[in-house]
Short mmCIF file of C-alpha atoms in Angstrom, two decimals:
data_model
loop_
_atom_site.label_atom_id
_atom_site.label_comp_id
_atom_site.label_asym_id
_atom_site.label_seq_id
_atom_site.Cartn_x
_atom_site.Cartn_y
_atom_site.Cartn_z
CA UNK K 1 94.11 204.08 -28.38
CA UNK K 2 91.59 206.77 -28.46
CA UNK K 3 92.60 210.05 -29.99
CA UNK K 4 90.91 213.48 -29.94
CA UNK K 5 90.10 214.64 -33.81
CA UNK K 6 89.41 218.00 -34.50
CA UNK K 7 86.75 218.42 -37.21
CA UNK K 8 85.88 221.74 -39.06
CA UNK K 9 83.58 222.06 -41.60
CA UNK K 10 84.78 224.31 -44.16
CA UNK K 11 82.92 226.58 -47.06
CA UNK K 12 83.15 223.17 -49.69
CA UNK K 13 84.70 220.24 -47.34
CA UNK K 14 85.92 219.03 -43.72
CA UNK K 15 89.23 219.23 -42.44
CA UNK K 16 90.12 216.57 -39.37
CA UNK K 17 93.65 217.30 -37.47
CA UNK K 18 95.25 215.51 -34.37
CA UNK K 19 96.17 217.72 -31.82
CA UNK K 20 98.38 215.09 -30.06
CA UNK K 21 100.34 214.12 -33.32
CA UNK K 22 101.13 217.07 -35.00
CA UNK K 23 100.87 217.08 -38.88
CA UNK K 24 98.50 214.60 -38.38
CA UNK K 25 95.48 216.14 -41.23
CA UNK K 26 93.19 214.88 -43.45
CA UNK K 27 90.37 216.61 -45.66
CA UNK K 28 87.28 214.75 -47.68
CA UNK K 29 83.91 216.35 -48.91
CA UNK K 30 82.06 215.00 -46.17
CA UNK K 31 82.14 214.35 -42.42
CA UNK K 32 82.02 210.93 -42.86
CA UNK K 33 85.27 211.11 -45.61
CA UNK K 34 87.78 213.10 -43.20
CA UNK K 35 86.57 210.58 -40.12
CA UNK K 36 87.55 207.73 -42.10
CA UNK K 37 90.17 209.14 -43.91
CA UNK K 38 91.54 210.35 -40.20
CA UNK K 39 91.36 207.25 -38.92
CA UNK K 40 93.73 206.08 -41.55
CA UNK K 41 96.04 208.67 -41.50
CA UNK K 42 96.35 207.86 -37.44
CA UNK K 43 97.46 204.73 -38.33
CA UNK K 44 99.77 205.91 -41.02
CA UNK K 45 101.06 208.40 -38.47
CA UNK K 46 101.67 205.66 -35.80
CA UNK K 47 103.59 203.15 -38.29
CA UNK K 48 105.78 206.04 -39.15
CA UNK K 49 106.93 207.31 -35.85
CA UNK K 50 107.37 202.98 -34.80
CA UNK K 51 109.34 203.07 -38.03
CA UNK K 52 111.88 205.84 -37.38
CA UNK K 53 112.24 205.06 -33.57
CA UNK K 54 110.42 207.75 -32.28
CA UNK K 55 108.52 206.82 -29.00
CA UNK K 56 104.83 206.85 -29.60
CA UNK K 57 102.72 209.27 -26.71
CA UNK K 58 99.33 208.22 -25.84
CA UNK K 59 96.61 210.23 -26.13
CA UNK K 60 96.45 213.35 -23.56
CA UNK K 61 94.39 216.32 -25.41
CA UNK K 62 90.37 216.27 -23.96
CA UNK K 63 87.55 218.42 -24.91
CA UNK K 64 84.97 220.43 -23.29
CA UNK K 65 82.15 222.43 -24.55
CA UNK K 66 81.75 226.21 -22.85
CA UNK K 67 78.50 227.90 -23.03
CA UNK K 68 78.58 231.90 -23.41
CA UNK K 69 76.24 234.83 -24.06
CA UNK K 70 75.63 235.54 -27.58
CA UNK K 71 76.22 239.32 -28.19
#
C-alpha cells in the first residue's frame, strides 16, 4: 500500500505524520531520518491495528499543490 506522509521541516528537525492512520508520527534530524523512520512506524502501525482486530483502511488521503499570489 501507498500512503500519503506529511513532512514538515521544523526550526532543528522533520516531523512525518499519516493522515489516514491517525497517531501515526515520527521525527529524525533529517528528511531522510523521518522518511525512513515513517516507513517503519507504518508498519508498526499496521501490525498493531491486525493485532487488536481492528480492520485495516487503505489509503484514501491525496495531495495537490495550489498556486496563489504572494501579498
Amino acid at each position: 500500500m501507498r500512503y500519503l506522509v506529511v513532512v514538515e521541516k521544523g526550526p532543528s528537525s522533520y516531523g512525518a505524520y499519516v493522515p489516514d492512520l491517525p497517531g501515526c508520527v515520527a521525527a529524525g534530524e533529517s528528511k531522510d531520518e523521518v522518511l525512513s523512520l515513517i516507513r517503519d512506524a507504518i508498519e508498526l502501525h499496521l501490525e498493531g491495528l491486525k493485532e487488536e482486530g481492528q480492520g485495516i483502511t487503505g489509503p484514501s488521503s491525496t495531495s495537490e499543490l495550489v498556486e496563489v499570489e504572494a501579498a
